[in-house]
mmCIF file of C-alpha atoms in Angstrom:
data_model
loop_
_atom_site.group_PDB
_atom_site.id
_atom_site.type_symbol
_atom_site.label_atom_id
_atom_site.label_comp_id
_atom_site.label_asym_id
_atom_site.label_seq_id
_atom_site.Cartn_x
_atom_site.Cartn_y
_atom_site.Cartn_z
ATOM 1 C CA ASN W 1246 -214.323 -80.507 -45.028
ATOM 2 C CA ALA W 1247 -217.631 -78.640 -44.868
ATOM 3 C CA GLY W 1248 -217.467 -75.311 -42.509
ATOM 4 C CA VAL W 1249 -220.000 -74.750 -39.838
ATOM 5 C CA MET W 1250 -223.130 -75.124 -41.681
ATOM 6 C CA GLN W 1251 -226.631 -72.964 -40.180
ATOM 7 C CA ASN W 1252 -230.023 -72.996 -41.081
ATOM 8 C CA PRO W 1253 -232.253 -71.615 -42.226
ATOM 9 C CA ARG W 1254 -230.416 -68.395 -43.476
ATOM 10 C CA HIS W 1255 -233.566 -66.734 -42.723
ATOM 11 C CA LEU W 1256 -236.192 -66.959 -40.707
ATOM 12 C CA VAL W 1257 -239.651 -64.800 -40.328
ATOM 13 C CA ARG W 1258 -241.918 -65.431 -37.458
ATOM 14 C CA ARG W 1259 -244.945 -63.405 -36.044
ATOM 15 C CA ARG W 1260 -245.039 -62.686 -32.437
ATOM 16 C CA GLY W 1261 -245.782 -65.508 -30.340
ATOM 17 C CA GLN W 1262 -244.355 -68.226 -32.799
ATOM 18 C CA GLU W 1263 -241.547 -70.214 -32.161
ATOM 19 C CA ALA W 1264 -238.158 -70.114 -33.848
ATOM 20 C CA ARG W 1265 -235.913 -73.135 -34.014
ATOM 21 C CA LEU W 1266 -232.291 -72.275 -35.182
ATOM 22 C CA ARG W 1267 -229.966 -75.243 -36.111
ATOM 23 C CA CYS W 1268 -226.206 -75.815 -36.279
ATOM 24 C CA SER W 1269 -224.012 -78.249 -37.497
ATOM 25 C CA PRO W 1270 -220.863 -77.973 -36.457
ATOM 26 C CA MET W 1271 -217.173 -78.384 -38.588
ATOM 27 C CA LYS W 1272 -216.658 -82.030 -38.957
ATOM 28 C CA GLY W 1273 -214.544 -83.503 -35.532
ATOM 29 C CA HIS W 1274 -215.721 -80.448 -33.605
ATOM 30 C CA SER W 1275 -217.584 -81.245 -30.587
ATOM 31 C CA HIS W 1276 -217.918 -77.731 -28.937
ATOM 32 C CA VAL W 1277 -220.518 -75.298 -30.169
ATOM 33 C CA TYR W 1278 -220.696 -71.763 -29.273
ATOM 34 C CA TRP W 1279 -224.186 -69.335 -29.798
ATOM 35 C CA TYR W 1280 -223.803 -65.593 -30.450
ATOM 36 C CA ARG W 1281 -226.387 -62.869 -30.978
ATOM 37 C CA GLN W 1282 -225.733 -59.891 -33.085
ATOM 38 C CA LEU W 1283 -228.089 -56.637 -33.506
ATOM 39 C CA PRO W 1284 -227.368 -54.465 -36.459
ATOM 40 C CA GLU W 1285 -224.590 -52.740 -36.164
ATOM 41 C CA GLU W 1286 -223.487 -54.011 -32.827
ATOM 42 C CA GLY W 1287 -221.214 -56.667 -31.614
ATOM 43 C CA LEU W 1288 -221.549 -60.720 -30.867
ATOM 44 C CA LYS W 1289 -223.478 -61.362 -27.615
ATOM 45 C CA PHE W 1290 -222.311 -64.362 -26.186
ATOM 46 C CA MET W 1291 -225.387 -66.485 -25.325
ATOM 47 C CA VAL W 1292 -224.583 -70.325 -24.845
ATOM 48 C CA TYR W 1293 -221.289 -72.399 -24.940
ATOM 49 C CA LEU W 1294 -222.465 -76.083 -25.449
ATOM 50 C CA GLN W 1295 -220.788 -79.553 -25.420
ATOM 51 C CA LYS W 1296 -222.258 -82.737 -26.896
ATOM 52 C CA GLU W 1297 -225.574 -83.340 -24.409
ATOM 53 C CA ASN W 1298 -223.899 -80.564 -22.099
ATOM 54 C CA ILE W 1299 -224.274 -76.903 -21.397
ATOM 55 C CA ILE W 1300 -220.841 -75.647 -20.365
ATOM 56 C CA ASP W 1301 -221.879 -72.104 -20.414
ATOM 57 C CA GLU W 1302 -225.435 -70.475 -20.584
ATOM 58 C CA SER W 1303 -224.586 -67.141 -18.831
ATOM 59 C CA GLY W 1304 -225.662 -65.198 -21.519
ATOM 60 C CA MET W 1305 -228.773 -66.669 -22.445
ATOM 61 C CA PRO W 1306 -232.022 -64.851 -21.616
ATOM 62 C CA LYS W 1307 -233.525 -66.614 -18.382
ATOM 63 C CA GLU W 1308 -237.045 -67.094 -20.153
ATOM 64 C CA ARG W 1309 -238.323 -68.391 -23.666
ATOM 65 C CA PHE W 1310 -234.461 -69.266 -24.897
ATOM 66 C CA SER W 1311 -233.129 -72.583 -24.564
ATOM 67 C CA ALA W 1312 -230.169 -74.726 -26.332
ATOM 68 C CA GLU W 1313 -229.184 -78.019 -26.914
ATOM 69 C CA PHE W 1314 -226.449 -80.356 -28.485
ATOM 70 C CA PRO W 1315 -227.369 -83.862 -28.807
ATOM 71 C CA LYS W 1316 -225.157 -86.829 -29.118
ATOM 72 C CA GLU W 1317 -226.432 -87.160 -32.884
ATOM 73 C CA GLY W 1318 -227.578 -84.150 -34.778
ATOM 74 C CA PRO W 1319 -227.365 -80.458 -35.184
ATOM 75 C CA SER W 1320 -226.931 -77.846 -32.202
ATOM 76 C CA ILE W 1321 -230.502 -76.491 -31.881
ATOM 77 C CA LEU W 1322 -231.519 -72.655 -30.447
ATOM 78 C CA ARG W 1323 -235.118 -72.867 -29.689
ATOM 79 C CA ILE W 1324 -236.795 -69.208 -28.971
ATOM 80 C CA GLN W 1325 -240.253 -69.708 -27.584
ATOM 81 C CA GLN W 1326 -242.890 -67.016 -28.128
ATOM 82 C CA VAL W 1327 -240.806 -64.796 -30.070
ATOM 83 C CA VAL W 1328 -240.890 -60.939 -29.645
ATOM 84 C CA ARG W 1329 -239.629 -58.263 -31.920
ATOM 85 C CA GLY W 1330 -236.514 -57.652 -29.817
ATOM 86 C CA ASP W 1331 -235.619 -61.064 -30.672
ATOM 87 C CA SER W 1332 -235.102 -59.941 -34.161
ATOM 88 C CA ALA W 1333 -231.370 -60.349 -34.708
ATOM 89 C CA ALA W 1334 -228.698 -62.284 -36.902
ATOM 90 C CA TYR W 1335 -227.740 -65.589 -34.656
ATOM 91 C CA PHE W 1336 -224.228 -66.945 -35.518
ATOM 92 C CA CYS W 1337 -223.093 -70.544 -34.299
ATOM 93 C CA ALA W 1338 -219.375 -71.272 -34.130
ATOM 94 C CA SER W 1339 -217.645 -74.501 -33.325
ATOM 95 C CA SER W 1340 -214.066 -75.477 -32.195
ATOM 96 C CA PRO W 1341 -212.345 -78.788 -32.147
ATOM 97 C CA ARG W 1342 -211.153 -79.132 -28.507
ATOM 98 C CA THR W 1343 -211.565 -79.567 -24.572
ATOM 99 C CA GLY W 1344 -210.576 -76.964 -21.984
ATOM 100 C CA SER W 1345 -208.680 -75.089 -23.556
ATOM 101 C CA SER W 1346 -209.096 -71.697 -23.802
ATOM 102 C CA TYR W 1347 -206.985 -71.028 -26.833
ATOM 103 C CA ASN W 1348 -209.367 -72.507 -29.221
ATOM 104 C CA GLU W 1349 -210.110 -70.950 -32.624
ATOM 105 C CA GLN W 1350 -213.633 -70.665 -33.128
ATOM 106 C CA PHE W 1351 -215.479 -71.350 -36.759
ATOM 107 C CA PHE W 1352 -218.042 -69.423 -37.460
ATOM 108 C CA GLY W 1353 -221.409 -70.118 -39.689
ATOM 109 C CA PRO W 1354 -222.971 -67.701 -41.558
ATOM 110 C CA GLY W 1355 -225.364 -66.509 -39.633
ATOM 111 C CA THR W 1356 -229.416 -67.070 -39.231
ATOM 112 C CA ARG W 1357 -231.017 -63.720 -39.439
ATOM 113 C CA LEU W 1358 -234.691 -64.147 -37.728
ATOM 114 C CA THR W 1359 -237.119 -61.276 -38.337
ATOM 115 C CA VAL W 1360 -239.994 -61.290 -36.031
ATOM 116 C CA LEU W 1361 -243.126 -59.550 -37.474
ATOM 117 C CA GLY K 575 -217.446 -56.975 -14.959
ATOM 118 C CA GLU K 576 -215.520 -58.127 -17.886
ATOM 119 C CA SER K 577 -215.655 -55.688 -20.971
ATOM 120 C CA VAL K 578 -214.202 -55.613 -24.293
ATOM 121 C CA GLY K 579 -214.787 -52.086 -25.965
ATOM 122 C CA LEU K 580 -213.352 -50.519 -29.112
ATOM 123 C CA HIS K 581 -212.503 -46.658 -29.177
ATOM 124 C CA LEU K 582 -214.114 -46.090 -32.674
ATOM 125 C CA PRO K 583 -216.857 -47.208 -34.629
ATOM 126 C CA THR K 584 -215.682 -46.540 -38.179
ATOM 127 C CA LEU K 585 -212.437 -45.594 -39.918
ATOM 128 C CA SER K 586 -211.825 -44.624 -43.295
ATOM 129 C CA VAL K 587 -208.431 -45.269 -45.080
ATOM 130 C CA GLN K 588 -206.924 -44.698 -48.460
ATOM 131 C CA GLU K 589 -206.261 -47.322 -50.243
ATOM 132 C CA GLY K 590 -202.633 -48.550 -49.797
ATOM 133 C CA ASP K 591 -202.370 -46.863 -46.375
ATOM 134 C CA ASN K 592 -202.227 -48.815 -43.197
ATOM 135 C CA SER K 593 -204.681 -49.047 -40.916
ATOM 136 C CA ILE K 594 -204.976 -49.253 -36.773
ATOM 137 C CA ILE K 595 -207.595 -50.760 -35.314
ATOM 138 C CA ASN K 596 -207.802 -50.391 -31.388
ATOM 139 C CA CYS K 597 -209.349 -51.954 -28.483
ATOM 140 C CA ALA K 598 -209.319 -51.574 -24.805
ATOM 141 C CA TYR K 599 -210.186 -54.367 -22.180
ATOM 142 C CA SER K 600 -211.188 -54.449 -18.701
ATOM 143 C CA ASN K 601 -210.123 -57.802 -17.224
ATOM 144 C CA SER K 602 -206.233 -57.318 -16.350
ATOM 145 C CA ALA K 603 -206.328 -61.455 -15.780
ATOM 146 C CA SER K 604 -206.998 -61.954 -19.388
ATOM 147 C CA ASP K 605 -204.597 -64.218 -21.392
ATOM 148 C CA TYR K 606 -205.692 -64.541 -25.021
ATOM 149 C CA PHE K 607 -206.938 -61.942 -27.264
ATOM 150 C CA ILE K 608 -208.383 -62.552 -30.881
ATOM 151 C CA TRP K 609 -209.311 -60.526 -33.853
ATOM 152 C CA TYR K 610 -211.817 -61.533 -36.254
ATOM 153 C CA LYS K 611 -213.205 -59.813 -39.832
ATOM 154 C CA GLN K 612 -216.990 -59.976 -40.547
ATOM 155 C CA GLU K 613 -218.108 -59.191 -43.915
ATOM 156 C CA SER K 614 -221.250 -58.055 -44.714
ATOM 157 C CA GLY K 615 -223.380 -60.823 -44.664
ATOM 158 C CA LYS K 616 -221.322 -63.233 -43.410
ATOM 159 C CA GLY K 617 -219.969 -64.924 -40.210
ATOM 160 C CA PRO K 618 -216.547 -63.694 -38.374
ATOM 161 C CA GLN K 619 -213.560 -65.129 -39.730
ATOM 162 C CA PHE K 620 -210.214 -65.444 -37.410
ATOM 163 C CA ILE K 621 -207.492 -63.400 -38.566
ATOM 164 C CA ILE K 622 -204.888 -63.329 -35.866
ATOM 165 C CA ASP K 623 -204.663 -64.237 -31.950
ATOM 166 C CA ILE K 624 -202.065 -63.288 -29.296
ATOM 167 C CA ARG K 625 -201.254 -64.717 -25.823
ATOM 168 C CA SER K 626 -200.587 -62.796 -22.923
ATOM 169 C CA ASN K 627 -196.987 -63.821 -22.544
ATOM 170 C CA MET K 628 -196.092 -61.845 -26.053
ATOM 171 C CA ASP K 629 -196.583 -58.220 -26.890
ATOM 172 C CA LYS K 630 -196.652 -58.397 -30.700
ATOM 173 C CA ARG K 631 -197.299 -61.099 -33.203
ATOM 174 C CA GLN K 632 -197.303 -60.905 -36.707
ATOM 175 C CA GLY K 633 -199.358 -62.345 -39.612
ATOM 176 C CA GLN K 634 -199.732 -61.812 -43.403
ATOM 177 C CA ARG K 635 -200.250 -57.777 -43.585
ATOM 178 C CA VAL K 636 -201.482 -57.768 -40.106
ATOM 179 C CA THR K 637 -199.666 -57.208 -36.840
ATOM 180 C CA VAL K 638 -201.111 -57.021 -33.380
ATOM 181 C CA LEU K 639 -199.360 -55.378 -30.277
ATOM 182 C CA LEU K 640 -201.149 -55.892 -26.563
ATOM 183 C CA ASN K 641 -199.988 -53.505 -24.140
ATOM 184 C CA LYS K 642 -201.232 -55.106 -20.835
ATOM 185 C CA THR K 643 -200.340 -52.095 -18.939
ATOM 186 C CA VAL K 644 -202.608 -50.120 -20.154
ATOM 187 C CA LYS K 645 -204.739 -53.133 -21.242
ATOM 188 C CA HIS K 646 -204.762 -52.145 -24.900
ATOM 189 C CA LEU K 647 -204.556 -54.087 -28.408
ATOM 190 C CA SER K 648 -204.494 -52.928 -31.634
ATOM 191 C CA LEU K 649 -204.866 -54.515 -35.067
ATOM 192 C CA GLN K 650 -202.473 -53.151 -37.615
ATOM 193 C CA ILE K 651 -202.965 -53.536 -41.395
ATOM 194 C CA ALA K 652 -200.376 -52.581 -44.031
ATOM 195 C CA ALA K 653 -200.906 -51.722 -47.213
ATOM 196 C CA THR K 654 -204.853 -51.661 -46.626
ATOM 197 C CA GLN K 655 -206.816 -53.453 -49.797
ATOM 198 C CA PRO K 656 -210.608 -52.683 -51.060
ATOM 199 C CA GLY K 657 -211.289 -56.307 -49.560
ATOM 200 C CA ASP K 658 -210.094 -55.401 -46.265
ATOM 201 C CA SER K 659 -213.472 -53.363 -45.822
ATOM 202 C CA ALA K 660 -215.275 -54.940 -43.139
ATOM 203 C CA VAL K 661 -216.126 -54.733 -39.399
ATOM 204 C CA TYR K 662 -213.210 -55.815 -36.876
ATOM 205 C CA PHE K 663 -213.670 -57.242 -33.387
ATOM 206 C CA CYS K 664 -211.591 -57.997 -30.698
ATOM 207 C CA ALA K 665 -212.286 -60.914 -28.655
ATOM 208 C CA GLU K 666 -211.074 -61.522 -24.817
ATOM 209 C CA ARG K 667 -210.536 -65.589 -24.754
ATOM 210 C CA GLN K 668 -213.182 -66.986 -26.226
ATOM 211 C CA TYR K 669 -216.233 -65.226 -26.167
ATOM 212 C CA ILE K 670 -216.330 -61.854 -24.692
ATOM 213 C CA PHE K 671 -216.344 -59.634 -27.940
ATOM 214 C CA GLY K 672 -215.945 -55.994 -28.421
ATOM 215 C CA THR K 673 -218.456 -53.761 -30.341
ATOM 216 C CA GLY K 674 -216.711 -53.613 -33.492
ATOM 217 C CA THR K 675 -214.999 -51.473 -35.613
ATOM 218 C CA ARG K 676 -215.834 -50.661 -39.299
ATOM 219 C CA LEU K 677 -213.235 -49.989 -41.475
ATOM 220 C CA LYS K 678 -213.546 -48.465 -45.016
ATOM 221 C CA VAL K 679 -211.116 -48.539 -47.521
ATOM 222 C CA LEU K 680 -211.308 -45.562 -50.016
ATOM 223 C CA ALA K 681 -210.000 -45.654 -53.603
#
């Protein structure tokens, strides 16, 4: 059973370009979480999604950032018109069940975004 | 607002000694806490969790203590090994993470 997969592992963009980060949850997991981590800092929650639904997007910046988790295919975190401050590691995690606050999350290896 | 914080950014421990990593939280209604380990270049990995109806939980070489009175939890690692070198995060419920403590194991 493969773990959470993220691609690309490294992504370089110039200011103003778009960045698309993909996350494939573990098999059987229907919940996905996205986090951002700046160097030497903790994980900042961004968004929590279930297939075709956004459950909690309280951590998402109001502009330029969007996320989806379609019925088929990976979850996508999209950053439009990237700026240097978007440079960070973006981690995705998945969990298996609905509703419970006790679900362990399984993390992917992250995508390191560098904005030039 | 809610926050989860850590007291020490870096902890250096001699190999074989015990390590104690601390974490404070502010939401007295929090009922579930998780410790994660993050090695360099990798995503966080679950270590151990504890629910608020417990004050202690033990795993393999790790123990988590929860003091609800002062809203504090700690992760104790027995006989620290070089492979324990990582950043350790406490998390409140599912997705509120503290800043992290870097554990350095000295040979």
